[in-house]
Coordinates of C-alpha atoms in Angstrom, one line a residue:
M39 CA 0.0 0.0 0.0
R40 CA 2.9 2.4 0.9
T41 CA 4.4 1.6 -2.5
I42 CA 1.1 2.5 -4.3
F43 CA 0.8 5.9 -2.5
I44 CA 4.5 6.7 -3.3
L45 CA 3.9 6.0 -7.1
L46 CA 0.8 8.1 -7.1
F47 CA 2.6 11.0 -5.3
L48 CA 5.4 10.8 -7.9
A49 CA 2.9 10.8 -10.8
L50 CA 1.2 13.8 -9.4
I51 CA 4.3 15.9 -9.0
T52 CA 5.8 15.0 -12.3
L53 CA 2.4 15.4 -14.2
P54 CA 2.8 19.2 -14.9
S55 CA 6.3 18.7 -16.2
T56 CA 5.5 15.9 -18.5
A57 CA 2.2 17.3 -19.7
Q58 CA 3.4 20.8 -20.6
P59 CA 5.5 19.9 -23.7
T60 CA 2.5 17.8 -25.1
L61 CA -0.4 20.2 -24.4
P62 CA -3.0 19.5 -27.0
K63 CA -3.8 21.3 -30.3
N64 CA -7.4 20.1 -30.1
V65 CA -10.7 21.6 -29.0
F66 CA -14.0 19.8 -28.7
K67 CA -17.2 21.9 -28.6
L68 CA -20.9 21.7 -28.0
S69 CA -23.3 24.2 -29.1
F70 CA -24.9 26.0 -26.2
D71 CA -27.4 28.2 -27.8
G72 CA -28.5 25.5 -30.1
F73 CA -30.0 23.2 -27.4
F74 CA -32.8 26.0 -27.0
F75 CA -33.8 25.7 -30.6
G76 CA -33.7 22.0 -31.2
R77 CA -30.2 22.2 -32.8
Y78 CA -27.7 19.7 -31.5
Q79 CA -24.1 20.3 -32.8
A80 CA -20.7 19.3 -32.0
S81 CA -17.4 20.7 -33.4
Y82 CA -13.8 19.6 -33.5
E83 CA -11.1 22.1 -34.1
R84 CA -7.3 21.3 -34.9
V85 CA -4.3 23.7 -35.0
I86 CA -2.5 23.5 -38.3
G87 CA -0.1 26.6 -38.1
K88 CA 1.1 29.3 -35.8
Y89 CA -2.1 31.3 -36.6
T90 CA -4.4 28.9 -38.3
S91 CA -6.8 26.0 -37.5
V92 CA -9.4 24.0 -39.2
Q93 CA -12.8 23.0 -37.7
L94 CA -15.5 20.4 -38.6
T95 CA -19.1 20.9 -37.3
L96 CA -21.7 18.1 -37.4
G97 CA -25.2 18.2 -36.0
G98 CA -28.8 17.1 -36.0
I99 CA -32.0 19.2 -35.9
V100 CA -35.0 17.8 -34.0
D101 CA -38.1 20.0 -33.3
L102 CA -41.3 18.1 -32.4
S103 CA -44.6 19.4 -31.1
K104 CA -48.0 17.8 -30.9
T105 CA -51.4 19.0 -29.6
E106 CA -54.5 16.8 -29.2
N107 CA -58.1 17.7 -28.3
T108 CA -57.7 21.3 -27.9
G109 CA -60.7 23.5 -26.8
G110 CA -63.0 20.5 -26.1
S111 CA -63.2 19.5 -29.8
N112 CA -61.6 16.7 -31.7
Y113 CA -58.5 18.6 -32.9
N114 CA -55.1 17.2 -33.6
N115 CA -52.1 19.3 -34.6
E116 CA -48.5 18.0 -35.3
N117 CA -45.4 19.9 -36.3
R118 CA -42.1 18.2 -36.9
V119 CA -38.7 19.5 -38.2
T120 CA -35.8 17.1 -38.6
G121 CA -32.5 17.3 -40.4
F122 CA -28.8 17.5 -40.1
V123 CA -26.0 20.2 -40.7
A124 CA -22.3 19.7 -41.8
S125 CA -19.8 22.6 -41.9
P126 CA -16.0 22.7 -42.5
E127 CA -14.4 25.9 -41.4
F128 CA -11.0 27.5 -41.8
R129 CA -9.8 30.0 -39.1
V130 CA -7.1 32.7 -38.8
Y131 CA -6.2 34.0 -35.3
L132 CA -4.9 37.4 -34.7
S133 CA -2.3 36.3 -32.2
E134 CA 0.3 33.5 -32.6
F135 CA 0.0 30.4 -30.6
T136 CA 3.0 28.1 -30.1
N137 CA 3.2 24.2 -30.5
T138 CA 1.9 24.0 -26.9
D139 CA -0.9 26.3 -27.2
V140 CA -4.6 25.7 -27.9
P141 CA -6.2 28.2 -30.3
T142 CA -7.3 31.1 -28.3
G143 CA -8.1 34.9 -28.9
F144 CA -9.8 36.8 -31.6
Y145 CA -10.2 35.2 -35.1
F146 CA -11.7 35.5 -38.5
G147 CA -13.2 32.4 -40.2
T148 CA -14.9 31.2 -43.3
S149 CA -16.9 28.0 -43.7
I150 CA -19.1 26.1 -46.1
R151 CA -22.4 25.1 -44.6
Y152 CA -24.6 22.4 -45.8
R153 CA -28.1 21.8 -44.1
N154 CA -30.8 19.3 -44.9
L155 CA -34.3 19.8 -43.3
N156 CA -37.7 18.0 -43.5
T157 CA -40.6 19.8 -42.3
F158 CA -44.0 18.1 -41.7
E159 CA -47.2 19.7 -40.5
A160 CA -50.4 18.0 -39.9
R161 CA -53.9 19.4 -38.7
E162 CA -57.2 17.5 -38.4
D163 CA -60.5 18.4 -36.9
E164 CA -64.1 17.3 -37.4
F165 CA -64.4 18.9 -40.7
S166 CA -61.1 18.5 -42.7
S167 CA -57.5 17.3 -42.6
Y168 CA -54.5 19.1 -43.8
E169 CA -50.9 17.9 -44.4
F170 CA -47.8 19.9 -45.5
N171 CA -44.4 18.3 -46.4
E172 CA -41.3 20.3 -47.3
H173 CA -37.9 19.2 -48.1
E174 CA -35.2 22.0 -47.8
R175 CA -31.6 21.9 -48.8
N176 CA -29.2 24.8 -47.9
I177 CA -25.7 25.3 -49.1
G178 CA -23.9 28.6 -48.3
L179 CA -20.7 30.4 -47.4
G180 CA -20.2 31.8 -43.9
L181 CA -17.9 34.6 -42.8
V182 CA -17.4 35.0 -39.1
A183 CA -15.6 37.0 -36.5
G184 CA -15.2 35.6 -33.0
V185 CA -13.3 35.1 -29.8
Q186 CA -12.2 31.8 -28.1
Y187 CA -11.1 31.5 -24.5
V188 CA -9.7 28.4 -23.0
T189 CA -8.8 28.2 -19.2
S190 CA -5.8 26.4 -17.8
F191 CA -8.1 23.5 -17.0
G192 CA -9.1 23.1 -20.7
L193 CA -12.6 24.5 -20.4
G194 CA -13.7 27.5 -22.3
F195 CA -16.1 29.1 -24.7
D196 CA -16.3 30.1 -28.5
A197 CA -18.5 33.0 -29.4
F198 CA -18.9 34.1 -33.0
L199 CA -21.0 36.4 -35.3
G200 CA -21.2 36.9 -39.1
P201 CA -23.2 36.8 -42.3
D202 CA -24.3 33.6 -44.0
F203 CA -24.8 33.8 -47.7
K204 CA -26.9 30.7 -48.8
Y205 CA -29.0 29.2 -51.5
S206 CA -32.0 27.2 -50.4
F207 CA -33.7 24.5 -52.6
L208 CA -37.3 23.8 -51.5
D209 CA -39.7 21.1 -52.6
S210 CA -43.2 21.2 -50.9
E211 CA -46.4 19.3 -51.1
T212 CA -49.8 20.4 -49.6
N213 CA -52.7 17.9 -49.1
E214 CA -56.1 19.1 -47.8
I215 CA -59.2 16.9 -47.6
N216 CA -62.8 18.1 -46.8
K217 CA -64.5 15.3 -44.8
F218 CA -68.0 16.5 -45.9
G219 CA -69.4 16.6 -49.4
N220 CA -68.0 15.3 -52.6
D221 CA -65.0 17.8 -52.8
P222 CA -61.9 16.1 -54.1
A223 CA -58.6 16.3 -52.2
L224 CA -56.7 19.4 -52.9
I225 CA -53.0 18.6 -53.7
L226 CA -50.5 21.4 -54.4
S227 CA -46.9 20.8 -55.2
S228 CA -44.1 23.4 -55.7
S229 CA -40.4 23.8 -56.1
S230 CA -38.3 26.9 -55.6
I231 CA -34.8 28.3 -55.1
I232 CA -34.2 31.2 -52.7
Q233 CA -31.0 33.2 -52.4
E234 CA -30.8 35.1 -49.0
T235 CA -28.2 36.6 -46.6
L236 CA -28.8 36.0 -42.9
P237 CA -27.0 36.8 -39.8
F238 CA -25.3 33.8 -38.2
A239 CA -24.2 33.7 -34.5
G240 CA -23.6 31.2 -31.8
I241 CA -21.9 30.3 -28.5
N242 CA -20.1 26.9 -27.9
I243 CA -18.9 25.4 -24.7
S244 CA -15.3 24.0 -25.4
Y245 CA -12.8 21.7 -23.9
A246 CA -9.2 21.4 -25.0
F247 CA -7.7 18.0 -25.0

């Protein structure tokens, strides 16, 4: 038992000296603000130079809601949004970090973002039923300015803001049925392409390892 304590003590006092030269160049992150909007994303950042790094973000989008028998009537309402997002990013930091530093400080970045979304809406009552399906694909270019801070314990945050220039490809179908009478079902289909520029911002909780 005494030998075990001695070995543990030696390991603890030598840990700082042995760990310092091999401090990581990697940062793992989880989207903090995304949890409030049904967007669950994780990112991995890796240092590749004295001022530069690359990052990959992957995530899923899940937003579900369902209402039944509202207002004392036979009424059902369902909304569902699901999908995924993928985004590689290149960053340039304003201050140099050495081989033993994780990327910290102010930076500028550019990214390519791809997002795939499926939206489903259904509404039914005593008189009619309605369904709406939409498939949306976004591809765009993002430009961000941000700041990343990492403590000596490896925990930190990453906050960023910038414009997102994107194209959206939309395919939708609407199906509406009148339960009374002989009216046929109304089915509408459409496809469109939308170009837009939107603000893009976020806060990540990070850990260097």
